[in-house]
């Protein structure tokens, strides 16, 4: 199975610490060496709510643990409100660049980014719109169908809550075909759905010291964040050994906005308290 990593932040933040540990799972501490990718929604704004539309996007069919591009990103602090990353263990589709997650498409004048962990059996949805797979993974096929159905459900850009409600109706139609853990973002929010395994942690002031699980690195988050910073990290398996990671339940769908879980009548599960 593949592994997922996502971030949603109130203010533009760097994911270098989390990506340092996560990338080791792409062939070093994990066997997910069949490609990797990461997408950043960038913004030059320093105030909440002013998220960027532009996406800085990297994919590589080499394992993340040894990829020169991944090595650069472990030390290059790209500031972003929303990040989606993925390390791949190929189960459907060859080890090629076009099959590396995350996948990117445009809808309603915004980029959408999607990454999936799991296998979908006998999944052959009808695609009759403008969204078509470039590669041959079940993941990209599911992404294309989701965007097709979102476009059919809304004439223009809906609110985050409206999008969450529509996703809550669409996702079970895919999840019935197998394991459908995924991360999805349009730069305004980060949506996370768990079929089997997905965890999150919410960080805000006062920040504490953390120790990476996949690398011998300890960092005091207070040195990297100010008192107004707040962010959510979502990952397949916890990245640190000394934080209160919350395991999402099967079928849970959360929308993360401004570094917290968005209150939504359509989200399953209640928000957990914020931890440092």
XYZ file of N, CA and C in Angstrom:
828
model
N 0.832 -1.195 0.000
C 0.000 0.000 0.000
C 0.872 1.253 0.000
N 0.326 2.340 -0.484
C 1.023 3.620 -0.527
C 0.872 4.337 0.810
N 1.492 5.504 0.919
C 1.360 6.318 2.124
C 1.056 7.759 1.728
N 0.263 8.426 2.571
C -0.198 9.777 2.314
C 0.336 10.739 3.359
N 0.515 12.000 2.958
C 0.879 13.074 3.873
C 0.217 14.353 3.393
N -0.446 15.048 4.306
C -1.070 16.311 3.960
C -0.892 17.332 5.060
N -0.955 18.602 4.685
C -0.902 19.685 5.659
C -1.915 20.748 5.293
N -2.583 21.288 6.308
C -3.444 22.459 6.146
C -3.062 23.445 7.236
N -2.853 24.711 6.861
C -2.307 25.672 7.804
C -3.051 26.998 7.753
N -3.184 27.636 8.917
C -3.803 28.952 8.998
C -2.961 29.993 8.265
N -1.656 29.987 8.512
C -0.703 30.867 7.846
C 0.234 30.022 6.990
N 0.834 30.597 5.956
C 1.769 29.810 5.144
C 2.842 29.166 6.006
N 3.030 27.867 5.846
C 3.960 27.120 6.686
C 4.792 26.183 5.831
N 5.923 25.787 6.369
C 6.810 24.844 5.696
C 6.550 23.432 6.196
N 6.669 22.461 5.294
C 6.462 21.056 5.647
C 7.777 20.286 5.671
N 8.905 20.980 5.732
C 10.195 20.301 5.610
C 10.419 19.259 6.698
N 10.015 19.536 7.945
C 10.211 18.568 9.022
C 9.428 17.292 8.755
N 8.137 17.419 8.496
C 7.302 16.247 8.252
C 7.736 15.504 6.998
N 8.099 16.257 5.940
C 8.518 15.599 4.704
C 9.841 14.871 4.886
N 10.709 15.377 5.765
C 11.975 14.696 6.037
C 11.730 13.282 6.541
N 10.814 13.133 7.503
C 10.495 11.806 8.004
C 9.699 10.984 7.007
N 8.693 11.620 6.381
C 7.810 10.915 5.453
C 8.569 10.351 4.262
N 9.499 11.119 3.704
C 10.212 10.675 2.510
C 11.072 9.446 2.762
N 11.464 9.202 4.008
C 12.249 8.013 4.323
C 11.433 6.728 4.111
N 10.126 6.859 4.121
C 9.272 5.693 3.888
C 9.262 5.288 2.418
N 9.817 6.134 1.570
C 9.899 5.818 0.147
C 11.150 5.054 -0.205
N 11.398 3.938 0.519
C 12.512 3.070 0.179
C 13.536 2.866 1.271
N 13.413 3.587 2.396
C 14.364 3.435 3.495
C 13.688 2.749 4.684
N 12.837 3.457 5.407
C 12.112 2.853 6.526
C 10.831 2.160 6.064
N 10.462 2.336 4.816
C 9.295 1.677 4.237
C 9.616 1.201 2.833
N 8.759 0.347 2.271
C 9.017 -0.260 0.971
C 8.242 0.431 -0.150
N 7.874 1.690 0.058
C 7.070 2.420 -0.917
C 7.995 3.189 -1.862
N 8.709 2.445 -2.700
C 9.785 3.028 -3.515
C 9.441 3.112 -4.997
N 8.142 3.053 -5.347
C 7.736 3.048 -6.749
C 7.276 4.423 -7.221
N 7.907 5.456 -6.705
C 7.571 6.818 -7.100
C 7.019 7.620 -5.936
N 7.022 8.921 -6.093
C 6.508 9.812 -5.062
C 6.133 11.135 -5.703
N 5.451 11.970 -4.928
C 5.102 13.285 -5.430
C 4.620 14.184 -4.312
N 4.639 15.482 -4.575
C 4.173 16.458 -3.599
C 3.690 17.697 -4.335
N 2.632 18.306 -3.831
C 2.079 19.517 -4.424
C 1.835 20.540 -3.323
N 2.274 21.783 -3.573
C 2.120 22.881 -2.626
C 1.214 23.953 -3.227
N 0.173 24.349 -2.511
C -0.587 25.533 -2.881
C 0.112 26.729 -2.247
N 0.759 27.531 -3.060
C 1.574 28.618 -2.517
C 0.820 29.940 -2.471
N 1.199 30.765 -1.506
C 0.628 32.087 -1.373
C 1.663 33.007 -0.765
N 1.744 34.214 -1.294
C 2.652 35.196 -0.723
C 1.994 35.979 0.404
N 0.694 35.764 0.615
C -0.027 36.469 1.671
C 0.404 35.950 3.040
N 0.377 36.822 4.015
C 0.731 36.442 5.384
C -0.445 36.595 6.333
N -1.635 36.730 5.794
C -2.831 36.841 6.625
C -3.748 35.660 6.363
N -4.526 35.226 7.362
C -5.421 34.077 7.189
C -6.440 34.337 6.089
N -6.834 33.281 5.417
C -7.882 33.356 4.419
C -7.427 33.719 3.020
N -6.210 34.197 2.867
C -5.709 34.587 1.550
C -4.844 33.469 0.982
N -5.480 32.373 0.625
C -4.747 31.220 0.111
C -4.443 31.417 -1.363
N -3.367 30.790 -1.817
C -2.955 30.937 -3.194
C -3.614 29.929 -4.114
N -3.739 30.293 -5.398
C -4.284 29.385 -6.398
C -3.195 28.585 -7.102
N -1.976 29.108 -7.093
C -0.894 28.448 -7.804
C -0.405 27.203 -7.089
N 0.029 26.214 -7.873
C 0.515 24.949 -7.321
C 1.946 24.708 -7.789
N 2.839 24.493 -6.837
C 4.193 24.029 -7.165
C 4.169 22.514 -6.994
N 4.564 21.785 -8.036
C 4.244 20.361 -8.150
C 5.485 19.574 -8.560
N 5.807 18.536 -7.790
C 6.953 17.675 -8.083
C 6.508 16.215 -8.060
N 6.885 15.432 -9.065
C 6.693 13.981 -9.051
C 7.966 13.326 -9.579
N 8.201 12.084 -9.145
C 9.401 11.360 -9.552
C 9.103 9.871 -9.431
N 9.514 9.079 -10.425
C 9.284 7.639 -10.346
C 10.338 6.931 -9.511
N 11.383 7.658 -9.082
C 12.381 7.098 -8.172
C 11.863 7.169 -6.736
N 12.339 6.290 -5.881
C 11.923 6.297 -4.481
C 12.272 7.610 -3.804
N 11.397 8.091 -2.908
C 11.603 9.389 -2.258
C 12.853 9.409 -1.385
N 13.220 8.272 -0.819
C 14.377 8.231 0.080
C 15.679 8.520 -0.649
N 15.737 8.233 -1.957
C 16.975 8.414 -2.724
C 16.849 9.449 -3.841
N 15.682 10.002 -4.029
C 15.464 10.958 -5.112
C 16.186 12.277 -4.836
N 16.980 12.776 -5.788
C 17.626 14.079 -5.612
C 16.621 15.223 -5.445
N 15.461 15.099 -6.096
C 14.436 16.137 -5.962
C 13.889 16.148 -4.530
N 13.616 14.967 -3.992
C 13.136 14.879 -2.609
C 14.189 15.404 -1.640
N 15.450 15.131 -1.923
C 16.527 15.622 -1.062
C 16.544 17.145 -1.037
N 16.304 17.763 -2.176
C 16.239 19.221 -2.234
C 15.090 19.760 -1.388
N 13.935 19.089 -1.455
C 12.761 19.566 -0.732
C 12.883 19.371 0.780
N 13.745 18.460 1.194
C 13.948 18.269 2.636
C 14.645 19.468 3.274
N 15.249 20.319 2.454
C 15.963 21.480 2.989
C 15.445 22.799 2.415
N 14.461 22.739 1.530
C 13.945 23.945 0.870
C 12.579 24.287 1.467
N 12.485 25.322 2.292
C 11.243 25.611 3.017
C 10.191 26.325 2.168
N 9.452 25.580 1.378
C 8.355 26.147 0.593
C 7.184 26.439 1.531
N 6.694 27.670 1.516
C 5.594 28.072 2.385
C 4.262 27.812 1.677
N 3.332 27.178 2.392
C 2.071 26.793 1.775
C 0.964 26.738 2.817
N -0.281 26.938 2.347
C -1.449 26.724 3.193
C -1.917 25.267 3.139
N -1.718 24.627 1.995
C -2.173 23.250 1.789
C -1.136 22.465 1.002
N -0.825 21.270 1.490
C 0.155 20.396 0.844
C -0.430 18.982 0.781
N -0.205 18.311 -0.343
C -0.571 16.903 -0.494
C 0.652 16.151 -1.019
N 1.074 15.088 -0.311
C 2.238 14.300 -0.711
C 1.902 12.816 -0.673
N 2.731 12.019 -1.382
C 2.423 10.593 -1.550
C 3.710 9.835 -1.852
N 3.888 8.683 -1.231
C 4.932 7.733 -1.651
C 4.223 6.460 -2.084
N 4.691 5.876 -3.192
C 3.911 4.842 -3.870
C 4.519 3.457 -3.757
N 3.662 2.499 -3.490
C 3.936 1.076 -3.661
C 2.972 0.601 -4.732
N 3.494 0.343 -5.930
C 2.639 0.070 -7.083
C 1.863 -1.227 -6.921
N 0.538 -1.131 -7.057
C -0.329 -2.305 -7.088
C -1.157 -2.335 -8.375
N -1.577 -1.152 -8.834
C -2.284 -1.023 -10.112
C -1.561 0.038 -10.924
N -1.098 -0.333 -12.112
C -0.379 0.614 -12.958
C 1.126 0.461 -12.824
N 1.825 0.657 -13.934
C 3.270 0.488 -13.977
C 3.980 1.597 -13.211
N 5.270 1.382 -12.944
C 6.089 2.388 -12.266
C 6.553 3.393 -13.320
N 5.703 4.367 -13.578
C 5.978 5.397 -14.566
C 5.629 6.754 -13.975
N 6.139 7.805 -14.586
C 5.919 9.152 -14.078
C 4.440 9.519 -14.073
N 3.705 9.107 -15.122
C 2.298 9.484 -15.207
C 1.426 8.805 -14.152
N 1.964 7.759 -13.516
C 1.209 7.071 -12.467
C 1.572 7.528 -11.053
N 2.457 8.516 -10.949
C 2.852 9.028 -9.633
C 1.808 10.010 -9.103
N 1.459 9.854 -7.856
C 0.566 10.788 -7.181
C 1.401 11.932 -6.592
N 0.790 13.052 -6.266
C -0.618 13.401 -6.471
C -0.910 13.772 -7.923
N -2.196 13.687 -8.264
C -2.661 14.064 -9.590
C -3.256 15.471 -9.505
N -3.149 16.225 -10.585
C -3.589 17.616 -10.607
C -4.528 17.846 -11.792
N -5.653 18.516 -11.528
C -6.595 18.916 -12.575
C -7.148 20.298 -12.239
N -7.780 20.933 -13.225
C -8.437 22.228 -13.020
C -9.940 22.055 -13.013
N -10.632 22.729 -12.096
C -12.096 22.776 -12.043
C -12.511 24.113 -11.449
N -13.438 24.806 -12.123
C -13.941 26.112 -11.670
C -12.821 27.140 -11.500
N -11.801 27.058 -12.347
C -10.725 28.026 -12.272
C -9.790 27.847 -11.095
N -9.777 26.651 -10.510
C -8.864 26.326 -9.410
C -8.217 24.982 -9.694
N -6.957 24.831 -9.258
C -6.318 23.525 -9.321
C -6.853 22.641 -8.204
N -6.995 21.361 -8.515
C -7.358 20.344 -7.531
C -6.245 19.297 -7.506
N -5.894 18.856 -6.315
C -4.808 17.898 -6.117
C -5.352 16.713 -5.327
N -4.969 15.488 -5.750
C -5.547 14.272 -5.156
C -4.481 13.191 -5.043
N -4.477 12.494 -3.913
C -3.603 11.325 -3.718
C -4.393 10.249 -2.982
N -4.127 8.992 -3.324
C -4.933 7.872 -2.835
C -4.042 6.753 -2.324
N -4.493 6.120 -1.278
C -3.861 4.913 -0.744
C -4.895 3.808 -0.720
N -4.627 2.687 -1.429
C -5.547 1.558 -1.416
C -5.738 0.968 -2.801
N -6.540 -0.068 -2.872
C -6.873 -0.737 -4.128
C -8.382 -0.733 -4.328
N -8.816 -0.473 -5.551
C -10.224 -0.492 -5.913
C -10.452 -1.641 -6.890
N -11.342 -2.553 -6.529
C -11.607 -3.741 -7.335
C -12.849 -3.537 -8.207
N -12.739 -3.977 -9.456
C -13.864 -3.895 -10.402
C -14.430 -2.482 -10.468
N -13.544 -1.509 -10.474
C -13.980 -0.109 -10.507
C -13.862 0.411 -11.933
N -15.001 0.572 -12.583
C -15.032 1.005 -13.971
C -16.122 2.059 -14.170
N -15.935 3.238 -13.604
C -16.954 4.282 -13.710
C -17.045 4.833 -15.129
N -18.213 5.334 -15.475
C -18.413 5.955 -16.786
C -17.884 7.378 -16.740
N -16.935 7.674 -17.595
C -16.404 9.026 -17.712
C -16.922 9.633 -19.010
N -17.713 10.695 -18.891
C -18.286 11.305 -20.084
C -18.026 12.808 -20.117
N -17.223 13.301 -19.180
C -16.892 14.716 -19.157
C -15.495 14.968 -19.676
N -14.899 16.062 -19.225
C -13.590 16.461 -19.724
C -12.442 15.907 -18.898
N -12.747 15.185 -17.821
C -11.695 14.642 -16.962
C -11.373 13.211 -17.377
N -10.139 13.000 -17.827
C -9.704 11.684 -18.297
C -8.366 11.332 -17.667
N -8.141 10.051 -17.342
C -6.838 9.642 -16.804
C -5.747 9.750 -17.855
N -4.562 10.124 -17.414
C -3.381 10.115 -18.266
C -2.644 8.792 -18.102
N -2.543 8.321 -16.853
C -1.933 7.031 -16.558
C -2.973 5.928 -16.500
N -2.623 4.831 -15.847
C -3.547 3.681 -15.792
C -3.740 3.166 -14.375
N -3.844 4.096 -13.408
C -4.108 3.689 -12.031
C -5.586 3.838 -11.695
N -6.047 3.007 -10.752
C -7.406 3.158 -10.247
C -7.568 4.479 -9.504
N -6.468 4.988 -8.951
C -6.499 6.241 -8.194
C -6.855 7.426 -9.089
N -6.164 7.563 -10.202
C -6.438 8.681 -11.101
C -7.832 8.564 -11.697
N -8.273 7.334 -11.951
C -9.622 7.110 -12.458
C -10.652 7.612 -11.450
N -10.450 7.303 -10.176
C -11.367 7.757 -9.132
C -11.372 9.277 -9.029
N -10.201 9.892 -9.148
C -10.098 11.349 -9.091
C -10.881 11.995 -10.232
N -10.712 11.468 -11.432
C -11.430 12.009 -12.583
C -12.942 11.903 -12.396
N -13.383 10.772 -11.854
C -14.826 10.601 -11.637
C -15.332 11.561 -10.570
N -14.570 11.745 -9.496
C -14.976 12.680 -8.446
C -15.153 14.093 -9.007
N -14.172 14.562 -9.784
C -14.273 15.906 -10.340
C -15.423 16.009 -11.333
N -15.635 14.967 -12.108
C -16.759 14.952 -13.045
C -18.077 15.128 -12.304
N -18.238 14.387 -11.212
C -19.490 14.436 -10.459
C -19.630 15.738 -9.670
N -18.527 16.292 -9.192
C -18.581 17.594 -8.529
C -19.035 18.665 -9.519
N -18.488 18.608 -10.736
C -18.858 19.582 -11.757
C -20.342 19.471 -12.116
N -20.871 18.264 -12.101
C -22.288 18.058 -12.393
C -23.184 18.543 -11.259
N -22.657 18.517 -10.042
C -23.464 18.839 -8.862
C -23.543 20.329 -8.568
N -22.572 21.114 -9.068
C -22.523 22.537 -8.752
C -22.211 23.327 -10.017
N -22.972 24.405 -10.234
C -22.766 25.227 -11.428
C -21.531 26.104 -11.304
N -21.214 26.512 -10.086
C -20.054 27.344 -9.837
C -19.325 26.868 -8.602
N -18.372 27.678 -8.146
C -17.568 27.275 -6.998
C -18.435 27.287 -5.734
N -18.678 26.135 -5.123
C -19.473 26.095 -3.895
C -18.612 26.384 -2.669
N -19.244 26.509 -1.522
C -18.510 26.703 -0.279
C -17.830 25.394 0.123
N -16.900 25.488 1.069
C -16.226 24.291 1.562
C -17.241 23.323 2.147
N -18.220 23.840 2.883
C -19.223 22.954 3.483
C -20.058 22.269 2.412
N -20.443 23.007 1.367
C -21.209 22.390 0.284
C -20.391 21.318 -0.423
N -19.114 21.583 -0.639
C -18.247 20.589 -1.254
C -18.126 19.350 -0.381
N -18.017 19.559 0.920
C -17.910 18.427 1.842
C -19.161 17.575 1.804
N -20.310 18.214 1.751
C -21.576 17.469 1.684
C -21.667 16.648 0.402
N -21.244 17.245 -0.722
C -21.274 16.505 -1.979
C -20.291 15.345 -1.958
N -19.098 15.577 -1.420
C -18.114 14.495 -1.302
C -18.639 13.378 -0.409
N -19.347 13.736 0.645
C -19.892 12.723 1.550
C -20.888 11.810 0.835
N -21.529 12.323 -0.212
C -22.447 11.505 -1.010
C -21.705 10.683 -2.059
N -20.641 11.243 -2.616
C -19.939 10.585 -3.719
C -18.946 9.524 -3.255
N -18.223 9.801 -2.172
C -17.129 8.931 -1.739
C -17.566 7.489 -1.481
N -18.713 7.238 -0.805
C -19.110 5.842 -0.579
C -19.310 5.041 -1.870
N -19.622 5.719 -2.965
C -19.806 5.015 -4.230
C -18.487 4.460 -4.760
N -17.383 5.076 -4.363
C -16.060 4.563 -4.723
C -15.564 3.590 -3.667
N -15.737 3.964 -2.388
C -15.198 3.173 -1.277
C -15.763 1.754 -1.231
N -16.945 1.537 -1.795
C -17.520 0.188 -1.790
C -16.714 -0.774 -2.665
N -15.809 -0.227 -3.487
C -14.985 -1.062 -4.362
C -13.660 -1.469 -3.727
N -13.396 -1.001 -2.513
C -12.135 -1.386 -1.873
C -11.651 -0.334 -0.899
N -10.350 -0.238 -0.755
C -9.733 0.682 0.192
C -9.578 2.046 -0.460
N -10.128 3.080 0.205
C -10.148 4.410 -0.392
C -9.761 5.470 0.636
N -8.506 5.378 1.107
C -7.938 6.471 1.891
C -7.446 7.524 0.909
N -7.823 8.784 1.107
C -7.365 9.794 0.159
C -7.229 11.163 0.810
N -6.451 12.021 0.146
C -6.331 13.441 0.459
C -6.683 14.219 -0.800
N -7.425 15.312 -0.614
C -7.884 16.125 -1.731
C -7.826 17.587 -1.306
N -7.339 18.455 -2.192
C -7.314 19.885 -1.876
C -7.517 20.715 -3.132
N -8.183 21.854 -2.954
C -8.292 22.857 -4.019
C -7.638 24.165 -3.591
N -6.821 24.116 -2.546
C -6.171 25.301 -2.025
C -6.956 26.010 -0.950
N -8.276 25.763 -0.882
C -9.116 26.382 0.141
C -9.240 25.512 1.385
N -9.127 24.212 1.198
C -9.283 23.246 2.287
C -8.520 21.979 1.932
N -8.355 21.124 2.936
C -7.787 19.795 2.729
C -8.813 18.790 3.210
N -9.275 17.933 2.292
C -10.227 16.882 2.659
C -9.480 15.568 2.844
N -9.837 14.849 3.886
C -9.216 13.550 4.184
C -10.310 12.531 4.435
N -10.186 11.376 3.787
C -11.138 10.279 3.990
C -10.377 9.017 4.354
N -10.881 8.327 5.358
C -10.233 7.097 5.831
C -11.105 5.888 5.539
N -10.508 4.896 4.910
C -11.132 3.577 4.791
C -10.536 2.622 5.807
N -9.205 2.668 5.924
C -8.517 1.733 6.815
C -7.578 2.436 7.775
N -6.709 3.327 7.263
C -5.667 3.885 8.109
C -5.328 5.311 7.701
N -5.607 6.256 8.592
C -5.258 7.652 8.400
C -5.259 8.323 9.775
N -4.242 9.139 10.042
C -4.096 9.796 11.340
C -3.888 11.296 11.132
N -4.261 12.080 12.142
C -3.987 13.509 12.077
C -3.573 14.023 13.450
N -2.863 15.156 13.419
C -2.513 15.867 14.639
C -2.733 17.344 14.368
N -3.251 18.057 15.357
C -3.491 19.488 15.257
C -2.498 20.212 16.155
N -1.735 21.127 15.570
C -0.675 21.812 16.304
C -0.982 23.303 16.411
N -0.811 23.841 17.607
C -0.934 25.275 17.815
C -0.162 25.656 19.075
N -0.068 26.949 19.331
C 0.641 27.448 20.510
C -0.041 26.935 21.797
N 0.727 26.514 22.821
C 2.192 26.484 22.899
C 2.759 25.234 22.219
N 3.751 25.425 21.350
C 4.365 24.333 20.624
C 5.413 23.635 21.494
N 5.597 22.344 21.226
C 6.528 21.541 22.022
C 7.586 20.911 21.125
N 8.493 20.185 21.730
C 9.508 19.453 20.979
C 8.928 18.140 20.469
N 9.271 17.776 19.229
C 8.801 16.522 18.647
C 10.002 15.730 18.151
N 9.819 14.412 18.078
C 10.876 13.520 17.590
C 10.320 12.686 16.455
N 11.005 12.724 15.298
C 10.552 11.970 14.138
C 10.676 10.472 14.369
N 9.695 9.740 13.856
C 9.682 8.286 13.969
C 10.623 7.639 12.965
N 10.786 8.230 11.788
C 11.532 7.621 10.692
C 12.943 8.168 10.534
N 13.334 9.110 11.364
C 14.675 9.678 11.285
C 15.063 10.143 12.682
N 16.325 10.111 12.979
C 16.794 10.489 14.318
C 16.907 12.009 14.402
N 15.740 12.664 14.401
C 15.677 14.121 14.418
C 14.669 14.571 15.465
N 15.090 15.489 16.313
C 14.206 16.140 17.277
C 14.215 17.632 17.008
N 13.033 18.247 17.050
C 12.906 19.676 16.752
C 11.928 20.296 17.732
N 12.265 21.466 18.218
C 11.339 22.238 19.038
C 10.463 23.054 18.089
N 9.180 22.719 18.021
C 8.287 23.394 17.085
C 8.137 24.879 17.395
N 8.451 25.275 18.630
C 8.389 26.692 18.983
C 9.438 27.505 18.226
N 10.508 26.838 17.783
C 11.545 27.525 17.008
C 11.109 27.755 15.559
N 10.100 26.998 15.112
C 9.659 27.063 13.720
C 8.341 27.790 13.544
N 7.616 28.008 14.644
C 6.277 28.571 14.568
C 6.109 29.725 15.539
N 5.248 30.676 15.157
C 4.914 31.784 16.030
C 3.634 31.495 16.790
N 3.260 32.366 17.731
C 2.077 32.125 18.556
C 0.766 32.092 17.776
N 0.727 32.680 16.575
C -0.507 32.693 15.788
C -0.598 31.515 14.826
N 0.452 30.740 14.706
C 0.442 29.608 13.778
C -0.470 28.502 14.282
N -1.136 27.858 13.357
C -1.976 26.694 13.663
C -2.016 25.833 12.410
N -1.754 24.538 12.558
C -1.740 23.668 11.388
C -2.169 22.257 11.729
N -2.667 21.569 10.718
C -3.069 20.170 10.829
C -2.175 19.345 9.916
N -1.691 18.231 10.435
C -0.911 17.271 9.656
C -1.716 15.981 9.575
N -1.889 15.465 8.350
C -2.619 14.214 8.131
C -1.670 13.239 7.461
N -1.614 12.011 7.956
C -0.646 11.047 7.431
C -1.171 9.633 7.631
N -0.692 8.715 6.816
C -1.128 7.323 6.952
C -0.741 6.763 8.311
N 0.536 6.867 8.666
C 1.029 6.422 9.969
C 1.701 7.600 10.655
N 1.549 7.751 11.982
C 2.124 8.896 12.691
C 3.592 9.113 12.364
N 3.962 10.393 12.235
C 5.326 10.761 11.880
C 6.219 10.953 13.092
N 5.628 11.255 14.240
C 6.398 11.522 15.456
C 6.015 10.529 16.540
N 6.914 10.390 17.510
C 6.694 9.391 18.564
C 6.118 9.985 19.833
N 6.015 11.307 19.911
C 5.607 11.929 21.171
C 4.503 12.971 20.992
N 3.598 12.731 20.020
C 2.447 13.607 19.841
C 1.166 12.789 19.922
N 0.063 13.479 20.154
C -1.241 12.818 20.299
C -1.933 12.696 18.939
N -1.491 11.746 18.147
C -2.093 11.500 16.842
C -3.462 10.863 17.016
N -4.417 11.306 16.217
C -5.784 10.786 16.271
C -6.010 9.873 15.070
N -6.427 8.653 15.328
C -6.729 7.705 14.256
C -8.148 7.961 13.744
N -8.263 8.207 12.454
C -9.599 8.397 11.875
C -10.315 7.057 11.776
N -11.622 7.083 11.940
C -12.434 5.880 11.878
C -12.784 5.548 10.431
N -13.115 4.300 10.203
C -13.521 3.868 8.866
C -14.730 4.665 8.401
N -14.600 5.258 7.225
C -15.699 6.037 6.665
C -15.701 7.498 7.047
N -14.775 7.914 7.912
C -14.731 9.319 8.313
C -14.223 10.203 7.177
N -14.865 11.344 7.029
C -14.450 12.364 6.085
C -14.314 13.675 6.843
N -13.143 14.292 6.799
C -12.911 15.566 7.465
C -12.460 16.605 6.451
N -12.915 17.821 6.648
C -12.407 18.970 5.912
C -11.586 19.810 6.882
N -10.331 20.062 6.542
C -9.450 20.878 7.371
C -9.334 22.267 6.740
N -9.616 23.294 7.526
C -9.555 24.676 7.077
C -8.836 25.496 8.150
N -7.881 26.322 7.737
C -7.146 27.185 8.663
C -6.502 26.406 9.804
N -6.033 25.202 9.524
C -5.320 24.413 10.512
C -6.195 23.735 11.545
N -7.473 23.611 11.272
C -8.400 22.968 12.209
C -9.454 22.206 11.420
N -10.202 21.350 12.102
C -11.285 20.620 11.452
C -12.477 21.546 11.287
N -12.957 21.679 10.062
C -14.098 22.544 9.788
C -15.375 21.911 10.317
N -16.185 22.707 10.979
C -17.480 22.220 11.438
C -18.403 22.083 10.241
N -18.943 20.900 10.083
C -19.767 20.624 8.900
C -20.802 19.579 9.255
N -22.031 19.812 8.841
C -23.117 18.876 9.149
C -22.944 17.548 8.416
N -22.087 17.532 7.394
C -21.926 16.321 6.600
C -20.702 15.504 6.988
N -19.810 16.073 7.830
C -18.615 15.323 8.235
C -18.989 14.309 9.300
N -18.472 13.102 9.144
C -18.681 12.090 10.165
C -17.623 12.220 11.235
N -18.010 11.993 12.466
C -17.046 12.066 13.565
C -16.975 13.466 14.135
N -16.669 13.586 15.402
C -16.580 14.872 16.064
C -15.137 15.335 16.099
N -14.912 16.647 15.978
C -13.541 17.166 16.050
C -12.882 16.842 17.371
N -11.620 16.497 17.304
C -10.860 16.198 18.522
C -10.214 17.474 19.035
N -9.893 17.534 20.318
C -9.223 18.723 20.850
C -7.864 18.927 20.226
N -7.456 20.192 20.099
C -6.169 20.531 19.517
C -5.056 20.149 20.480
N -3.973 19.566 19.929
C -2.801 19.229 20.733
C -1.594 19.946 20.170
N -0.574 20.100 20.966
C 0.614 20.833 20.528
C 1.405 20.013 19.536
